[in-house]
PDB file of C-alpha atoms in Angstrom:
ATOM      1  CA  MET A   1     -12.961   3.120  19.109  1.00  0.00           C
ATOM      2  CA  ARG A   2     -15.563   1.212  17.117  1.00  0.00           C
ATOM      3  CA  ARG A   3     -17.207   4.468  16.106  1.00  0.00           C
ATOM      4  CA  THR A   4     -13.837   5.858  15.053  1.00  0.00           C
ATOM      5  CA  VAL A   5     -13.149   2.831  12.853  1.00  0.00           C
ATOM      6  CA  ARG A   6     -16.575   3.159  11.234  1.00  0.00           C
ATOM      7  CA  PHE A   7     -15.867   6.839  10.625  1.00  0.00           C
ATOM      8  CA  LEU A   8     -12.493   6.102   9.016  1.00  0.00           C
ATOM      9  CA  TRP A   9     -13.993   3.279   6.967  1.00  0.00           C
ATOM     10  CA  ARG A  10     -16.164   5.808   5.136  1.00  0.00           C
ATOM     11  CA  PHE A  11     -12.980   7.342   3.702  1.00  0.00           C
ATOM     12  CA  THR A  12     -11.357   3.963   3.021  1.00  0.00           C
ATOM     13  CA  TRP A  13     -13.779   1.809   1.049  1.00  0.00           C
ATOM     14  CA  PRO A  14     -14.076   4.211  -1.949  1.00  0.00           C
ATOM     15  CA  ASN A  15     -10.299   4.046  -2.384  1.00  0.00           C
ATOM     16  CA  TRP A  16     -10.421   0.258  -2.201  1.00  0.00           C
ATOM     17  CA  LEU A  17     -13.120   0.232  -4.869  1.00  0.00           C
ATOM     18  CA  ILE A  18     -10.943   2.332  -7.163  1.00  0.00           C
ATOM     19  CA  LEU A  19      -7.993  -0.025  -6.680  1.00  0.00           C
ATOM     20  CA  TRP A  20     -10.088  -3.126  -7.386  1.00  0.00           C
ATOM     21  CA  CYS A  21     -11.554  -1.536 -10.510  1.00  0.00           C
ATOM     22  CA  MET A  22      -8.036  -0.659 -11.687  1.00  0.00           C
ATOM     23  CA  ALA A  23      -6.836  -4.218 -11.022  1.00  0.00           C
ATOM     24  CA  ALA A  24      -9.828  -5.708 -12.837  1.00  0.00           C
ATOM     25  CA  LEU A  25      -9.229  -3.414 -15.827  1.00  0.00           C
ATOM     26  CA  ILE A  26      -5.574  -4.437 -16.018  1.00  0.00           C
ATOM     27  CA  VAL A  27      -6.393  -8.159 -15.791  1.00  0.00           C
ATOM     28  CA  LEU A  28      -9.110  -7.928 -18.424  1.00  0.00           C
ATOM     29  CA  GLY A  29      -6.860  -5.889 -20.675  1.00  0.00           C
ATOM     30  CA  SER A  30      -4.144  -8.507 -20.321  1.00  0.00           C
ATOM     31  CA  VAL A  31      -6.347 -11.429 -21.374  1.00  0.00           C
ATOM     32  CA  THR A  32      -8.810  -9.866 -23.839  1.00  0.00           C
ATOM     33  CA  PRO A  33      -8.164 -11.168 -27.348  1.00  0.00           C
ATOM     34  CA  GLY A  34      -8.115  -8.872 -30.342  1.00  0.00           C
ATOM     35  CA  LEU A  35      -6.466  -5.860 -28.680  1.00  0.00           C
ATOM     36  CA  PRO A  36      -3.708  -4.084 -30.585  1.00  0.00           C
ATOM     37  CA  GLU A  37      -0.317  -5.519 -29.730  1.00  0.00           C
ATOM     38  CA  GLN A  38       0.889  -2.313 -28.127  1.00  0.00           C
ATOM     39  CA  ALA A  39      -2.167  -2.083 -25.854  1.00  0.00           C
ATOM     40  CA  ALA A  40      -1.968  -5.761 -24.895  1.00  0.00           C
ATOM     41  CA  ARG A  41       1.721  -5.378 -24.030  1.00  0.00           C
ATOM     42  CA  MET A  42       0.961  -2.312 -21.922  1.00  0.00           C
ATOM     43  CA  PHE A  43      -1.680  -4.159 -19.867  1.00  0.00           C
ATOM     44  CA  ALA A  44       0.625  -7.170 -19.486  1.00  0.00           C
ATOM     45  CA  ASN A  45       3.423  -4.923 -18.228  1.00  0.00           C
ATOM     46  CA  TYR A  46       1.118  -3.297 -15.682  1.00  0.00           C
ATOM     47  CA  LEU A  47      -0.001  -6.722 -14.483  1.00  0.00           C
ATOM     48  CA  GLY A  48       3.611  -7.801 -14.171  1.00  0.00           C
ATOM     49  CA  ILE A  49       4.588  -4.852 -11.955  1.00  0.00           C
ATOM     50  CA  PHE A  50       1.406  -4.810  -9.848  1.00  0.00           C
ATOM     51  CA  PRO A  51       3.308  -6.097  -6.770  1.00  0.00           C
ATOM     52  CA  VAL A  52       4.986  -2.679  -6.733  1.00  0.00           C
ATOM     53  CA  MET A  53       1.887  -0.729  -7.730  1.00  0.00           C
ATOM     54  CA  ILE A  54      -0.183  -2.053  -4.805  1.00  0.00           C
ATOM     55  CA  PRO A  55       1.982  -0.526  -2.018  1.00  0.00           C
ATOM     56  CA  MET A  56       2.494   2.651  -4.042  1.00  0.00           C
ATOM     57  CA  LEU A  57      -1.214   3.190  -4.710  1.00  0.00           C
ATOM     58  CA  LEU A  58      -2.153   2.404  -1.105  1.00  0.00           C
ATOM     59  CA  MET A  59       0.435   4.920   0.059  1.00  0.00           C
ATOM     60  CA  MET A  60      -1.078   7.574  -2.190  1.00  0.00           C
ATOM     61  CA  VAL A  61      -4.619   7.015  -0.924  1.00  0.00           C
ATOM     62  CA  CYS A  62      -3.323   7.220   2.661  1.00  0.00           C
ATOM     63  CA  PHE A  63      -2.061  10.769   2.125  1.00  0.00           C
ATOM     64  CA  GLY A  64      -5.431  12.098   3.193  1.00  0.00           C
ATOM     65  CA  LEU A  65      -6.340   9.448   5.771  1.00  0.00           C
ATOM     66  CA  CYS A  66      -4.772  11.171   8.763  1.00  0.00           C
ATOM     67  CA  SER A  67      -4.560  14.756   7.583  1.00  0.00           C
ATOM     68  CA  ALA A  68      -8.174  15.013   6.417  1.00  0.00           C
ATOM     69  CA  THR A  69      -9.881  12.965   9.125  1.00  0.00           C
ATOM     70  CA  PHE A  70      -8.256  13.834  12.450  1.00  0.00           C
ATOM     71  CA  GLN A  71      -9.845  17.259  12.835  1.00  0.00           C
ATOM     72  CA  LEU A  72     -13.238  15.881  11.835  1.00  0.00           C
ATOM     73  CA  ALA A  73     -12.996  12.897  14.159  1.00  0.00           C
ATOM     74  CA  ALA A  74     -11.769  15.026  17.070  1.00  0.00           C
ATOM     75  CA  SER A  75     -14.528  17.580  16.547  1.00  0.00           C
ATOM     76  CA  PHE A  76     -17.061  14.748  16.806  1.00  0.00           C
ATOM     77  CA  GLY A  77     -15.590  13.664  20.131  1.00  0.00           C
ATOM     78  CA  ALA A  78     -13.089  10.974  19.170  1.00  0.00           C
ATOM     79  CA  ARG A  79     -10.315  10.500  21.719  1.00  0.00           C
ATOM     80  CA  ARG A  80      -6.745  10.685  20.474  1.00  0.00           C
ATOM     81  CA  ARG A  81      -5.933   7.156  21.609  1.00  0.00           C
ATOM     82  CA  ASP A  82      -9.044   5.770  19.907  1.00  0.00           C
ATOM     83  CA  TYR A  83      -8.228   7.671  16.728  1.00  0.00           C
ATOM     84  CA  PHE A  84      -4.666   6.357  16.628  1.00  0.00           C
ATOM     85  CA  LEU A  85      -5.823   2.773  17.226  1.00  0.00           C
ATOM     86  CA  GLY A  86      -8.554   3.198  14.629  1.00  0.00           C
ATOM     87  CA  VAL A  87      -5.992   4.334  12.077  1.00  0.00           C
ATOM     88  CA  GLN A  88      -3.905   1.258  12.910  1.00  0.00           C
ATOM     89  CA  ILE A  89      -6.870  -1.008  12.211  1.00  0.00           C
ATOM     90  CA  ILE A  90      -7.482   0.674   8.863  1.00  0.00           C
ATOM     91  CA  LEU A  91      -3.796   0.362   7.949  1.00  0.00           C
ATOM     92  CA  VAL A  92      -3.794  -3.342   8.827  1.00  0.00           C
ATOM     93  CA  LEU A  93      -6.908  -3.803   6.693  1.00  0.00           C
ATOM     94  CA  ASP A  94      -5.077  -2.039   3.856  1.00  0.00           C
ATOM     95  CA  VAL A  95      -2.240  -4.547   4.222  1.00  0.00           C
ATOM     96  CA  LEU A  96      -4.603  -7.528   4.169  1.00  0.00           C
ATOM     97  CA  MET A  97      -6.467  -6.132   1.179  1.00  0.00           C
ATOM     98  CA  GLY A  98      -3.247  -5.494  -0.748  1.00  0.00           C
ATOM     99  CA  TYR A  99      -1.903  -8.965   0.014  1.00  0.00           C
ATOM    100  CA  GLY A 100      -5.192 -10.563  -0.995  1.00  0.00           C
ATOM    101  CA  MET A 101      -5.281  -8.536  -4.212  1.00  0.00           C
ATOM    102  CA  LEU A 102      -1.811  -9.732  -5.171  1.00  0.00           C
ATOM    103  CA  PHE A 103      -2.759 -13.345  -4.375  1.00  0.00           C
ATOM    104  CA  LEU A 104      -5.819 -13.125  -6.619  1.00  0.00           C
ATOM    105  CA  LEU A 105      -3.965 -11.362  -9.423  1.00  0.00           C
ATOM    106  CA  LYS A 106      -1.363 -14.096  -9.388  1.00  0.00           C
ATOM    107  CA  ASN A 107      -3.691 -17.095  -9.195  1.00  0.00           C
ATOM    108  CA  ILE A 108      -7.023 -16.274 -10.844  1.00  0.00           C
ATOM    109  CA  PRO A 109      -5.742 -15.712 -14.421  1.00  0.00           C
ATOM    110  CA  VAL A 110      -3.793 -18.988 -14.243  1.00  0.00           C
ATOM    111  CA  SER A 111      -6.618 -20.916 -12.581  1.00  0.00           C
ATOM    112  CA  LEU A 112      -9.075 -19.792 -15.249  1.00  0.00           C
ATOM    113  CA  MET A 113      -6.464 -20.631 -17.910  1.00  0.00           C
ATOM    114  CA  TRP A 114      -6.491 -17.073 -19.247  1.00  0.00           C
ATOM    115  CA  VAL A 115      -2.704 -17.121 -19.179  1.00  0.00           C
ATOM    116  CA  ARG A 116      -0.033 -19.727 -18.509  1.00  0.00           C
ATOM    117  CA  THR A 117       2.150 -19.491 -15.419  1.00  0.00           C
ATOM    118  CA  ASN A 118       5.267 -18.804 -17.475  1.00  0.00           C
ATOM    119  CA  GLU A 119       3.501 -15.826 -19.085  1.00  0.00           C
ATOM    120  CA  LEU A 120       3.284 -13.985 -15.795  1.00  0.00           C
ATOM    121  CA  GLY A 121       6.061 -11.524 -15.147  1.00  0.00           C
ATOM    122  CA  PRO A 122       8.829 -12.753 -12.833  1.00  0.00           C
ATOM    123  CA  MET A 123       7.958 -10.133 -10.239  1.00  0.00           C
ATOM    124  CA  LEU A 124       4.315 -11.221 -10.109  1.00  0.00           C
ATOM    125  CA  LYS A 125       5.263 -14.897 -10.020  1.00  0.00           C
ATOM    126  CA  GLY A 126       7.831 -14.531  -7.287  1.00  0.00           C
ATOM    127  CA  ALA A 127       6.631 -11.688  -5.037  1.00  0.00           C
ATOM    128  CA  LEU A 128       4.581 -13.854  -2.686  1.00  0.00           C
ATOM    129  CA  GLU A 129       6.988 -16.800  -2.608  1.00  0.00           C
ATOM    130  CA  TRP A 130      10.215 -14.803  -2.356  1.00  0.00           C
ATOM    131  CA  MET A 131       8.980 -11.967  -0.174  1.00  0.00           C
ATOM    132  CA  GLY A 132       6.740 -14.003   2.130  1.00  0.00           C
ATOM    133  CA  TRP A 133       5.972 -11.960   5.252  1.00  0.00           C
ATOM    134  CA  ARG A 134       8.202  -9.177   3.911  1.00  0.00           C
ATOM    135  CA  TYR A 135       5.577  -8.172   1.358  1.00  0.00           C
ATOM    136  CA  PRO A 136       2.939  -7.271   3.992  1.00  0.00           C
ATOM    137  CA  LEU A 137       5.697  -5.406   5.837  1.00  0.00           C
ATOM    138  CA  MET A 138       6.454  -3.488   2.639  1.00  0.00           C
ATOM    139  CA  ILE A 139       2.780  -2.561   2.242  1.00  0.00           C
ATOM    140  CA  PHE A 140       2.536  -1.509   5.894  1.00  0.00           C
ATOM    141  CA  SER A 141       5.576   0.732   5.634  1.00  0.00           C
ATOM    142  CA  HIS A 142       4.084   2.396   2.554  1.00  0.00           C
ATOM    143  CA  VAL A 143       0.685   3.110   4.138  1.00  0.00           C
ATOM    144  CA  VAL A 144       2.298   4.435   7.337  1.00  0.00           C
ATOM    145  CA  LEU A 145       4.547   6.650   5.230  1.00  0.00           C
ATOM    146  CA  GLY A 146       1.478   7.853   3.323  1.00  0.00           C
ATOM    147  CA  CYS A 147      -0.156   8.968   6.570  1.00  0.00           C
ATOM    148  CA  VAL A 148       3.024  10.729   7.672  1.00  0.00           C
ATOM    149  CA  VAL A 149       3.336  12.568   4.340  1.00  0.00           C
ATOM    150  CA  GLY A 150      -0.292  13.673   4.580  1.00  0.00           C
ATOM    151  CA  LEU A 151       0.185  15.052   8.093  1.00  0.00           C
ATOM    152  CA  VAL A 152       3.377  16.900   7.174  1.00  0.00           C
ATOM    153  CA  LEU A 153       1.788  18.357   4.038  1.00  0.00           C
ATOM    154  CA  SER A 154      -1.098  19.738   6.105  1.00  0.00           C
ATOM    155  CA  ARG A 155       1.394  21.653   8.259  1.00  0.00           C
ATOM    156  CA  SER A 156       4.245  22.600   5.920  1.00  0.00           C
ATOM    157  CA  LYS A 157       4.180  22.567   2.138  1.00  0.00           C
ATOM    158  CA  VAL A 158       7.971  22.711   1.933  1.00  0.00           C
ATOM    159  CA  LEU A 159       8.661  19.819   4.308  1.00  0.00           C
ATOM    160  CA  GLY A 160       5.716  17.934   2.861  1.00  0.00           C
ATOM    161  CA  GLY A 161       7.086  18.366  -0.648  1.00  0.00           C
ATOM    162  CA  ILE A 162      10.507  17.093   0.441  1.00  0.00           C
ATOM    163  CA  LEU A 163       8.931  14.091   2.158  1.00  0.00           C
ATOM    164  CA  THR A 164       6.786  13.417  -0.915  1.00  0.00           C
ATOM    165  CA  VAL A 165       9.929  13.240  -3.042  1.00  0.00           C
ATOM    166  CA  LEU A 166      11.564  10.913  -0.510  1.00  0.00           C
ATOM    167  CA  SER A 167       8.483   8.689  -0.497  1.00  0.00           C
ATOM    168  CA  ALA A 168       8.695   8.494  -4.297  1.00  0.00           C
ATOM    169  CA  VAL A 169      12.345   7.453  -3.935  1.00  0.00           C
ATOM    170  CA  TYR A 170      11.252   4.771  -1.478  1.00  0.00           C
ATOM    171  CA  CYS A 171       8.734   3.464  -4.014  1.00  0.00           C
ATOM    172  CA  VAL A 172      11.487   3.299  -6.618  1.00  0.00           C
ATOM    173  CA  ALA A 173      13.681   1.446  -4.109  1.00  0.00           C
ATOM    174  CA  GLY A 174      10.920  -1.107  -3.577  1.00  0.00           C
ATOM    175  CA  PHE A 175      10.588  -1.545  -7.323  1.00  0.00           C
ATOM    176  CA  LEU A 176      14.334  -2.051  -7.684  1.00  0.00           C
ATOM    177  CA  GLY A 177      14.372  -4.494  -4.787  1.00  0.00           C
ATOM    178  CA  LEU A 178      11.654  -6.693  -6.267  1.00  0.00           C
ATOM    179  CA  THR A 179      13.271  -6.427  -9.696  1.00  0.00           C
ATOM    180  CA  LEU A 180      16.644  -7.536  -8.365  1.00  0.00           C
ATOM    181  CA  ALA A 181      15.008 -10.375  -6.455  1.00  0.00           C
ATOM    182  CA  ALA A 182      13.357 -11.525  -9.684  1.00  0.00           C
ATOM    183  CA  LEU A 183      16.537 -11.228 -11.750  1.00  0.00           C
ATOM    184  CA  PHE A 184      19.014 -12.817  -9.332  1.00  0.00           C
ATOM    185  CA  GLY A 185      16.884 -15.470  -7.649  1.00  0.00           C
ATOM    186  CA  ASN A 186      16.110 -13.563  -4.449  1.00  0.00           C
ATOM    187  CA  PRO A 187      19.623 -13.231  -2.959  1.00  0.00           C
ATOM    188  CA  GLU A 188      20.127 -12.835   0.770  1.00  0.00           C
ATOM    189  CA  TRP A 189      21.254  -9.200   0.611  1.00  0.00           C
ATOM    190  CA  VAL A 190      18.081  -8.195  -1.231  1.00  0.00           C
ATOM    191  CA  ARG A 191      15.948  -9.934   1.386  1.00  0.00           C
ATOM    192  CA  THR A 192      17.867  -8.133   4.113  1.00  0.00           C
ATOM    193  CA  VAL A 193      17.346  -4.715   2.532  1.00  0.00           C
ATOM    194  CA  LEU A 194      13.645  -5.442   1.938  1.00  0.00           C
ATOM    195  CA  THR A 195      13.333  -6.335   5.621  1.00  0.00           C
ATOM    196  CA  VAL A 196      15.385  -3.667   7.377  1.00  0.00           C
ATOM    197  CA  LEU A 197      14.350  -0.624   5.318  1.00  0.00           C
ATOM    198  CA  PRO A 198      10.556  -1.150   5.533  1.00  0.00           C
ATOM    199  CA  ALA A 199      10.831  -2.017   9.237  1.00  0.00           C
ATOM    200  CA  LEU A 200      12.718   1.201  10.014  1.00  0.00           C
ATOM    201  CA  ILE A 201      10.257   3.307   8.020  1.00  0.00           C
ATOM    202  CA  ALA A 202       7.248   1.631   9.661  1.00  0.00           C
ATOM    203  CA  ILE A 203       8.638   2.080  13.192  1.00  0.00           C
ATOM    204  CA  GLY A 204       9.686   5.678  12.617  1.00  0.00           C
ATOM    205  CA  GLY A 205       6.378   6.502  10.965  1.00  0.00           C
ATOM    206  CA  GLU A 206       4.362   4.977  13.804  1.00  0.00           C
ATOM    207  CA  ILE A 207       6.313   6.967  16.391  1.00  0.00           C
ATOM    208  CA  TYR A 208       5.704  10.162  14.437  1.00  0.00           C
ATOM    209  CA  LEU A 209       1.993   9.416  14.029  1.00  0.00           C
ATOM    210  CA  TRP A 210       1.473   8.757  17.727  1.00  0.00           C
ATOM    211  CA  ARG A 211       3.400  11.846  18.843  1.00  0.00           C
ATOM    212  CA  ASN A 212       1.629  14.002  16.269  1.00  0.00           C
ATOM    213  CA  VAL A 213      -1.870  12.766  17.120  1.00  0.00           C
ATOM    214  CA  ARG A 214      -1.211  13.074  20.842  1.00  0.00           C
ATOM    215  CA  ARG A 215       0.017  16.667  20.540  1.00  0.00           C
ATOM    216  CA  SER A 216      -2.432  17.921  17.919  1.00  0.00           C
ATOM    217  CA  THR A 217      -5.048  20.464  18.839  1.00  0.00           C
ATOM    218  CA  VAL A 218      -8.532  20.782  17.389  1.00  0.00           C
ATOM    219  CA  VAL A 219      -9.070  23.984  15.394  1.00  0.00           C
TER     220      VAL A 219
END
């Protein structure tokens, strides 16, 4: 399984690098003096909604994780069980990376006194405190869904297109959930929705991934 994880890591770290470069660009654009007001506002808005962008972007980069790597890994001798467990490790690392990125985006600009705490958007200020363990669950459900979409797309363009649309709807639902939590002080019903929905998607996606990997044939 160690070899499988190393193999999958080759497809993972470039995507991480892109995400970190994007986050750094948004932070620098938010705090750089002298930018036109419209540009500065745009960067500040992106920084404010980054708690939603992190799961969405990780989901997008996971589209190719399973669909593009299974045949290669299997042709090099990877066992199906090892491949599935290796994918799980990569997905957990995605969750940890996304959570750490949000923590840094929230704390570094304030710690370095680039911006004041009250200048951060309410979503960025409250995502970690209000969501707690629900935020990693949200990220995990997105990356699992990304793998599922990638596998379905590799087999059926029609079903894959439908699932892609549904995944976009799920991203919008996550955005609305965090927005409502920020606007109404994190009410109980929002916390419930942001717990149950990601959990169901993560469980269903994991079942599909395991059944699909177990039944797939090498071509």
